Amino acid sequence: EAQVTQNPRYLITVTGKKLTVTCSQNMNHEYMSWYRQDPGLGLRQIYYSMNVEVTDKGDVPEGYKVSRKEKRNFPLILESPSPNQTSLYFCASTSGLGQDTQYFGPGTRLTVL
Amino acid sequence: AQSVTQPDIHITVSEGASLELRCNYSYGATPYLFWYVQSPGQGLQLLLKYFSGDTLVQGIKGFEAEFKRSQSSFNLRKPSVHWSDAAEYFCAVGARSNYQLIWGAGTKLIIKP
């Protein structure tokens, strides 16, 4: 089954404690991205990757890091989380340019205390 | 500036009634337009998309959308809603030349029994 998986689905942590949210897709997609979703703001792109070792900033990259060492995986790293990073995070992947469907993971709800 | 506006934060309709969700965009290039749905606790799923051709596009779950270039709109419609349609709906716009989408803030659909 074609899918994007994220782990963990829920995470409660404290300010400053480094964390990683994993994302993996089994569709051999080149393009992957991370979004955060906040009420009233819709989805905002954090980072994206157009292929292995190619990453770039989205609209709200501050406080986040990513890496793309393998095509299937695109982890999101919060080196020093802060309460304003409390949000719902989605990973997505697509095979083509703007016209292709994006496939979303189930989301990770992060709370930073 | 490029933007997507969904004017209605919430919409409440009775089960069996018709539905129209509004989406207006501002985009410099020829737009590719999408509607995604997010059911409670789930990731986002593509409902339909428009790239070119017939301006009335059919999607899954009985939804359709009409592209009106003169009004910069891409409104989503359904003739008769079901309780299972209760969800949040997102409009997004992209371009042929890139992977990134610009997202609206979403419209939450509430179904009255």
PDB file of C-alpha atoms in Angstrom:
ATOM      1  CA  GLU A   1       0.000   0.000   0.000  1.00  0.00           C
ATOM      2  CA  ALA A   2       1.307   3.418  -0.974  1.00  0.00           C
ATOM      3  CA  GLN A   3       1.741   5.488   2.116  1.00  0.00           C
ATOM      4  CA  VAL A   4       3.604   8.116   4.055  1.00  0.00           C
ATOM      5  CA  THR A   5       4.319   7.218   7.659  1.00  0.00           C
ATOM      6  CA  GLN A   6       5.263   9.514  10.508  1.00  0.00           C
ATOM      7  CA  ASN A   7       6.460   8.752  13.994  1.00  0.00           C
ATOM      8  CA  PRO A   8       5.623   9.493  16.651  1.00  0.00           C
ATOM      9  CA  ARG A   9       1.973  10.437  16.196  1.00  0.00           C
ATOM     10  CA  TYR A  10       1.875  12.279  19.504  1.00  0.00           C
ATOM     11  CA  LEU A  11       4.714  13.817  21.470  1.00  0.00           C
ATOM     12  CA  ILE A  12       4.864  15.912  24.593  1.00  0.00           C
ATOM     13  CA  THR A  13       8.248  17.333  25.442  1.00  0.00           C
ATOM     14  CA  VAL A  14       9.899  20.159  27.322  1.00  0.00           C
ATOM     15  CA  THR A  15      11.612  23.275  26.099  1.00  0.00           C
ATOM     16  CA  GLY A  16      15.125  22.663  24.835  1.00  0.00           C
ATOM     17  CA  LYS A  17      15.027  18.884  24.579  1.00  0.00           C
ATOM     18  CA  LYS A  18      16.086  17.856  21.084  1.00  0.00           C
ATOM     19  CA  LEU A  19      13.645  15.720  19.172  1.00  0.00           C
ATOM     20  CA  THR A  20      13.254  14.114  15.780  1.00  0.00           C
ATOM     21  CA  VAL A  21      10.062  13.321  13.915  1.00  0.00           C
ATOM     22  CA  THR A  22      10.571  10.660  11.288  1.00  0.00           C
ATOM     23  CA  CYS A  23       8.889  10.520   7.897  1.00  0.00           C
ATOM     24  CA  SER A  24       9.089   7.712   5.389  1.00  0.00           C
ATOM     25  CA  GLN A  25       7.401   7.097   2.040  1.00  0.00           C
ATOM     26  CA  ASN A  26       7.260   3.911  -0.010  1.00  0.00           C
ATOM     27  CA  MET A  27       6.368   5.430  -3.384  1.00  0.00           C
ATOM     28  CA  ASN A  28       9.887   6.307  -4.566  1.00  0.00           C
ATOM     29  CA  HIS A  29       8.894   9.971  -4.647  1.00  0.00           C
ATOM     30  CA  GLU A  30      11.593  12.544  -5.241  1.00  0.00           C
ATOM     31  CA  TYR A  31       9.886  15.463  -3.565  1.00  0.00           C
ATOM     32  CA  MET A  32       9.118  15.544   0.138  1.00  0.00           C
ATOM     33  CA  SER A  33       8.115  18.341   2.447  1.00  0.00           C
ATOM     34  CA  TRP A  34       7.175  19.213   6.002  1.00  0.00           C
ATOM     35  CA  TYR A  35       4.257  21.390   6.992  1.00  0.00           C
ATOM     36  CA  ARG A  36       2.917  22.685  10.233  1.00  0.00           C
ATOM     37  CA  GLN A  37      -0.781  23.281  10.707  1.00  0.00           C
ATOM     38  CA  ASP A  38      -2.075  25.847  13.154  1.00  0.00           C
ATOM     39  CA  PRO A  39      -5.703  26.940  13.621  1.00  0.00           C
ATOM     40  CA  GLY A  40      -6.671  29.715  11.259  1.00  0.00           C
ATOM     41  CA  LEU A  41      -3.360  29.599   9.421  1.00  0.00           C
ATOM     42  CA  GLY A  42      -3.795  26.521   7.261  1.00  0.00           C
ATOM     43  CA  LEU A  43      -0.661  24.661   6.249  1.00  0.00           C
ATOM     44  CA  ARG A  44       2.673  26.388   6.195  1.00  0.00           C
ATOM     45  CA  GLN A  45       5.669  24.753   4.626  1.00  0.00           C
ATOM     46  CA  ILE A  46       8.715  24.343   6.845  1.00  0.00           C
ATOM     47  CA  TYR A  47      11.249  22.654   4.573  1.00  0.00           C
ATOM     48  CA  TYR A  48      11.197  20.703   1.378  1.00  0.00           C
ATOM     49  CA  SER A  49      13.503  18.381  -0.501  1.00  0.00           C
ATOM     50  CA  MET A  50      13.620  17.841  -4.218  1.00  0.00           C
ATOM     51  CA  ASN A  51      15.858  14.798  -4.006  1.00  0.00           C
ATOM     52  CA  VAL A  52      18.532  13.110  -1.925  1.00  0.00           C
ATOM     53  CA  GLU A  53      20.883  15.679  -0.363  1.00  0.00           C
ATOM     54  CA  VAL A  54      18.819  18.543  -1.810  1.00  0.00           C
ATOM     55  CA  THR A  55      16.823  20.503   0.756  1.00  0.00           C
ATOM     56  CA  ASP A  56      15.552  24.055   0.954  1.00  0.00           C
ATOM     57  CA  LYS A  57      13.655  26.348   3.275  1.00  0.00           C
ATOM     58  CA  GLY A  58       9.954  26.800   3.053  1.00  0.00           C
ATOM     59  CA  ASP A  59       7.958  29.632   4.575  1.00  0.00           C
ATOM     60  CA  VAL A  60       8.653  28.977   8.269  1.00  0.00           C
ATOM     61  CA  PRO A  61      12.021  27.229   8.652  1.00  0.00           C
ATOM     62  CA  GLU A  62      13.254  28.925  11.834  1.00  0.00           C
ATOM     63  CA  GLY A  63      13.968  26.446  14.622  1.00  0.00           C
ATOM     64  CA  TYR A  64      13.864  23.384  12.377  1.00  0.00           C
ATOM     65  CA  LYS A  65      16.363  21.234  10.522  1.00  0.00           C
ATOM     66  CA  VAL A  66      15.937  18.453   8.004  1.00  0.00           C
ATOM     67  CA  SER A  67      18.087  15.921   6.229  1.00  0.00           C
ATOM     68  CA  ARG A  68      17.593  13.742   3.164  1.00  0.00           C
ATOM     69  CA  LYS A  69      20.192  11.004   3.134  1.00  0.00           C
ATOM     70  CA  GLU A  70      17.901   8.446   1.529  1.00  0.00           C
ATOM     71  CA  LYS A  71      15.105   8.945  -0.933  1.00  0.00           C
ATOM     72  CA  ARG A  72      12.451   7.407   1.274  1.00  0.00           C
ATOM     73  CA  ASN A  73      13.219   9.241   4.534  1.00  0.00           C
ATOM     74  CA  PHE A  74      12.944  12.898   5.459  1.00  0.00           C
ATOM     75  CA  PRO A  75      13.244  13.475   9.217  1.00  0.00           C
ATOM     76  CA  LEU A  76      12.364  16.769  10.880  1.00  0.00           C
ATOM     77  CA  ILE A  77      14.676  17.823  13.684  1.00  0.00           C
ATOM     78  CA  LEU A  78      13.963  20.336  16.416  1.00  0.00           C
ATOM     79  CA  GLU A  79      17.314  21.032  18.059  1.00  0.00           C
ATOM     80  CA  SER A  80      15.905  23.145  20.880  1.00  0.00           C
ATOM     81  CA  PRO A  81      12.114  23.089  20.840  1.00  0.00           C
ATOM     82  CA  SER A  82      10.162  26.037  22.179  1.00  0.00           C
ATOM     83  CA  PRO A  83       6.470  26.371  23.089  1.00  0.00           C
ATOM     84  CA  ASN A  84       5.724  28.250  19.860  1.00  0.00           C
ATOM     85  CA  GLN A  85       6.561  25.059  17.985  1.00  0.00           C
ATOM     86  CA  THR A  86       3.575  23.348  19.541  1.00  0.00           C
ATOM     87  CA  SER A  87       1.623  22.374  16.451  1.00  0.00           C
ATOM     88  CA  LEU A  88       0.376  19.607  14.194  1.00  0.00           C
ATOM     89  CA  TYR A  89       3.041  18.509  11.733  1.00  0.00           C
ATOM     90  CA  PHE A  90       2.548  16.809   8.404  1.00  0.00           C
ATOM     91  CA  CYS A  91       4.999  15.170   6.073  1.00  0.00           C
ATOM     92  CA  ALA A  92       4.076  14.934   2.404  1.00  0.00           C
ATOM     93  CA  SER A  93       5.560  13.496  -0.757  1.00  0.00           C
ATOM     94  CA  THR A  94       4.913  13.765  -4.477  1.00  0.00           C
ATOM     95  CA  SER A  95       6.465  12.421  -7.618  1.00  0.00           C
ATOM     96  CA  GLY A  96       5.946  15.333  -9.936  1.00  0.00           C
ATOM     97  CA  LEU A  97       6.044  19.029 -10.239  1.00  0.00           C
ATOM     98  CA  GLY A  98       3.181  21.258  -9.076  1.00  0.00           C
ATOM     99  CA  GLN A  99       0.508  19.376 -10.922  1.00  0.00           C
ATOM    100  CA  ASP A 100       0.890  16.092  -9.095  1.00  0.00           C
ATOM    101  CA  THR A 101      -0.939  14.865  -6.023  1.00  0.00           C
ATOM    102  CA  GLN A 102       0.737  15.298  -2.670  1.00  0.00           C
ATOM    103  CA  TYR A 103       0.411  12.335  -0.329  1.00  0.00           C
ATOM    104  CA  PHE A 104       0.266  13.195   3.334  1.00  0.00           C
ATOM    105  CA  GLY A 105       1.255  11.337   6.424  1.00  0.00           C
ATOM    106  CA  PRO A 106      -1.218  11.035   9.326  1.00  0.00           C
ATOM    107  CA  GLY A 107       0.325  13.902  11.262  1.00  0.00           C
ATOM    108  CA  THR A 108       2.336  14.336  14.460  1.00  0.00           C
ATOM    109  CA  ARG A 109       0.852  16.374  17.251  1.00  0.00           C
ATOM    110  CA  LEU A 110       3.668  18.019  19.173  1.00  0.00           C
ATOM    111  CA  THR A 111       3.312  19.816  22.476  1.00  0.00           C
ATOM    112  CA  VAL A 112       6.287  21.691  23.881  1.00  0.00           C
ATOM    113  CA  LEU A 113       5.925  22.647  27.534  1.00  0.00           C
TER     114      LEU A 113
ATOM    115  CA  ALA B   1       1.491  38.642  -3.590  1.00  0.00           C
ATOM    116  CA  GLN B   2       0.451  35.054  -4.059  1.00  0.00           C
ATOM    117  CA  SER B   3      -2.332  33.960  -1.771  1.00  0.00           C
ATOM    118  CA  VAL B   4      -5.325  31.712  -1.349  1.00  0.00           C
ATOM    119  CA  THR B   5      -8.382  32.925   0.515  1.00  0.00           C
ATOM    120  CA  GLN B   6     -11.098  30.753   1.946  1.00  0.00           C
ATOM    121  CA  PRO B   7     -13.524  33.333   3.296  1.00  0.00           C
ATOM    122  CA  ASP B   8     -15.525  30.975   5.491  1.00  0.00           C
ATOM    123  CA  ILE B   9     -13.826  29.596   8.580  1.00  0.00           C
ATOM    124  CA  HIS B  10     -16.843  27.444   9.445  1.00  0.00           C
ATOM    125  CA  ILE B  11     -19.882  26.400   7.458  1.00  0.00           C
ATOM    126  CA  THR B  12     -22.852  24.515   8.890  1.00  0.00           C
ATOM    127  CA  VAL B  13     -25.260  22.694   6.586  1.00  0.00           C
ATOM    128  CA  SER B  14     -28.004  20.189   7.153  1.00  0.00           C
ATOM    129  CA  GLU B  15     -27.521  16.624   6.033  1.00  0.00           C
ATOM    130  CA  GLY B  16     -28.898  16.279   2.517  1.00  0.00           C
ATOM    131  CA  ALA B  17     -28.496  19.955   1.706  1.00  0.00           C
ATOM    132  CA  SER B  18     -26.246  21.298  -1.000  1.00  0.00           C
ATOM    133  CA  LEU B  19     -22.812  22.708  -0.245  1.00  0.00           C
ATOM    134  CA  GLU B  20     -20.543  25.321  -1.747  1.00  0.00           C
ATOM    135  CA  LEU B  21     -17.143  26.152  -0.265  1.00  0.00           C
ATOM    136  CA  ARG B  22     -15.447  29.235  -1.614  1.00  0.00           C
ATOM    137  CA  CYS B  23     -11.855  29.635  -2.693  1.00  0.00           C
ATOM    138  CA  ASN B  24     -10.253  32.706  -4.247  1.00  0.00           C
ATOM    139  CA  TYR B  25      -6.652  32.958  -5.287  1.00  0.00           C
ATOM    140  CA  SER B  26      -4.084  35.483  -6.338  1.00  0.00           C
ATOM    141  CA  TYR B  27      -1.311  33.929  -8.378  1.00  0.00           C
ATOM    142  CA  GLY B  28       1.029  35.244 -11.018  1.00  0.00           C
ATOM    143  CA  ALA B  29       1.437  32.162 -13.170  1.00  0.00           C
ATOM    144  CA  THR B  30      -1.146  29.862 -14.695  1.00  0.00           C
ATOM    145  CA  PRO B  31      -2.511  28.181 -11.596  1.00  0.00           C
ATOM    146  CA  TYR B  32      -2.927  24.536 -10.831  1.00  0.00           C
ATOM    147  CA  LEU B  33      -5.732  24.256  -8.289  1.00  0.00           C
ATOM    148  CA  PHE B  34      -6.477  21.656  -5.670  1.00  0.00           C
ATOM    149  CA  TRP B  35      -8.986  20.820  -2.983  1.00  0.00           C
ATOM    150  CA  TYR B  36      -7.907  18.591  -0.122  1.00  0.00           C
ATOM    151  CA  VAL B  37      -9.978  17.230   2.735  1.00  0.00           C
ATOM    152  CA  GLN B  38      -8.827  16.527   6.265  1.00  0.00           C
ATOM    153  CA  SER B  39     -11.060  14.262   8.290  1.00  0.00           C
ATOM    154  CA  PRO B  40     -10.749  14.468  12.077  1.00  0.00           C
ATOM    155  CA  GLY B  41      -7.445  12.993  13.237  1.00  0.00           C
ATOM    156  CA  GLN B  42      -6.358  12.214   9.702  1.00  0.00           C
ATOM    157  CA  GLY B  43      -3.897  13.507   7.165  1.00  0.00           C
ATOM    158  CA  LEU B  44      -5.001  15.364   4.052  1.00  0.00           C
ATOM    159  CA  GLN B  45      -6.488  13.594   1.056  1.00  0.00           C
ATOM    160  CA  LEU B  46      -6.846  14.987  -2.449  1.00  0.00           C
ATOM    161  CA  LEU B  47     -10.459  15.569  -3.496  1.00  0.00           C
ATOM    162  CA  LEU B  48      -9.845  16.967  -6.955  1.00  0.00           C
ATOM    163  CA  LYS B  49      -7.496  19.066  -9.025  1.00  0.00           C
ATOM    164  CA  TYR B  50      -7.607  21.353 -12.030  1.00  0.00           C
ATOM    165  CA  PHE B  51      -4.778  21.860 -14.488  1.00  0.00           C
ATOM    166  CA  SER B  52      -6.412  22.769 -17.793  1.00  0.00           C
ATOM    167  CA  GLY B  53      -9.329  21.956 -20.061  1.00  0.00           C
ATOM    168  CA  ASP B  54     -12.879  21.633 -18.840  1.00  0.00           C
ATOM    169  CA  THR B  55     -13.359  24.132 -16.045  1.00  0.00           C
ATOM    170  CA  LEU B  56     -15.743  21.860 -14.180  1.00  0.00           C
ATOM    171  CA  VAL B  57     -13.829  19.028 -12.554  1.00  0.00           C
ATOM    172  CA  GLN B  58     -15.172  16.002 -10.791  1.00  0.00           C
ATOM    173  CA  GLY B  59     -13.558  14.538  -7.736  1.00  0.00           C
ATOM    174  CA  ILE B  60     -13.991  11.749  -5.254  1.00  0.00           C
ATOM    175  CA  LYS B  61     -16.883  11.416  -2.827  1.00  0.00           C
ATOM    176  CA  GLY B  62     -19.286  13.213  -5.162  1.00  0.00           C
ATOM    177  CA  PHE B  63     -17.522  16.579  -5.044  1.00  0.00           C
ATOM    178  CA  GLU B  64     -16.976  18.892  -7.974  1.00  0.00           C
ATOM    179  CA  ALA B  65     -15.307  22.260  -8.428  1.00  0.00           C
ATOM    180  CA  GLU B  66     -15.522  24.960 -11.040  1.00  0.00           C
ATOM    181  CA  PHE B  67     -12.595  27.101 -12.130  1.00  0.00           C
ATOM    182  CA  LYS B  68     -13.578  30.661 -13.018  1.00  0.00           C
ATOM    183  CA  ARG B  69     -10.567  32.541 -14.300  1.00  0.00           C
ATOM    184  CA  SER B  70     -12.381  35.886 -14.474  1.00  0.00           C
ATOM    185  CA  GLN B  71     -13.245  35.655 -10.791  1.00  0.00           C
ATOM    186  CA  SER B  72     -10.000  33.944  -9.694  1.00  0.00           C
ATOM    187  CA  SER B  73     -12.135  31.363  -7.978  1.00  0.00           C
ATOM    188  CA  PHE B  74     -12.238  27.617  -7.599  1.00  0.00           C
ATOM    189  CA  ASN B  75     -15.324  26.833  -5.521  1.00  0.00           C
ATOM    190  CA  LEU B  76     -16.070  23.340  -4.284  1.00  0.00           C
ATOM    191  CA  ARG B  77     -19.609  21.970  -4.494  1.00  0.00           C
ATOM    192  CA  LYS B  78     -21.614  18.936  -3.548  1.00  0.00           C
ATOM    193  CA  PRO B  79     -25.321  18.542  -4.299  1.00  0.00           C
ATOM    194  CA  SER B  80     -26.197  16.620  -1.141  1.00  0.00           C
ATOM    195  CA  VAL B  81     -23.928  16.319   1.889  1.00  0.00           C
ATOM    196  CA  HIS B  82     -23.657  13.317   4.143  1.00  0.00           C
ATOM    197  CA  TRP B  83     -22.686  13.286   7.813  1.00  0.00           C
ATOM    198  CA  SER B  84     -19.382  11.677   6.797  1.00  0.00           C
ATOM    199  CA  ASP B  85     -18.474  14.860   4.896  1.00  0.00           C
ATOM    200  CA  ALA B  86     -17.857  16.669   8.171  1.00  0.00           C
ATOM    201  CA  ALA B  87     -14.201  17.628   7.897  1.00  0.00           C
ATOM    202  CA  GLU B  88     -11.901  20.529   7.153  1.00  0.00           C
ATOM    203  CA  TYR B  89     -11.408  21.468   3.518  1.00  0.00           C
ATOM    204  CA  PHE B  90      -8.352  23.163   2.101  1.00  0.00           C
ATOM    205  CA  CYS B  91      -7.885  24.909  -1.203  1.00  0.00           C
ATOM    206  CA  ALA B  92      -4.363  25.146  -2.624  1.00  0.00           C
ATOM    207  CA  VAL B  93      -2.703  26.602  -5.707  1.00  0.00           C
ATOM    208  CA  GLY B  94       0.537  25.650  -7.420  1.00  0.00           C
ATOM    209  CA  ALA B  95       2.349  26.037 -10.697  1.00  0.00           C
ATOM    210  CA  ARG B  96       3.747  23.786 -13.399  1.00  0.00           C
ATOM    211  CA  SER B  97       7.262  24.917 -12.678  1.00  0.00           C
ATOM    212  CA  ASN B  98       7.579  24.032  -9.029  1.00  0.00           C
ATOM    213  CA  TYR B  99       6.515  21.674  -6.294  1.00  0.00           C
ATOM    214  CA  GLN B 100       5.318  24.176  -3.750  1.00  0.00           C
ATOM    215  CA  LEU B 101       1.698  24.811  -2.982  1.00  0.00           C
ATOM    216  CA  ILE B 102       0.119  27.869  -1.424  1.00  0.00           C
ATOM    217  CA  TRP B 103      -2.623  26.898   0.961  1.00  0.00           C
ATOM    218  CA  GLY B 104      -5.792  28.526   2.161  1.00  0.00           C
ATOM    219  CA  ALA B 105      -6.561  28.613   5.874  1.00  0.00           C
ATOM    220  CA  GLY B 106      -9.236  25.968   5.559  1.00  0.00           C
ATOM    221  CA  THR B 107     -13.012  25.777   5.991  1.00  0.00           C
ATOM    222  CA  LYS B 108     -14.473  23.532   8.646  1.00  0.00           C
ATOM    223  CA  LEU B 109     -17.694  21.862   7.521  1.00  0.00           C
ATOM    224  CA  ILE B 110     -20.213  20.983  10.201  1.00  0.00           C
ATOM    225  CA  ILE B 111     -23.177  18.783   9.332  1.00  0.00           C
ATOM    226  CA  LYS B 112     -26.469  19.196  11.179  1.00  0.00           C
ATOM    227  CA  PRO B 113     -28.524  16.027  11.492  1.00  0.00           C
TER     228      PRO B 113
END
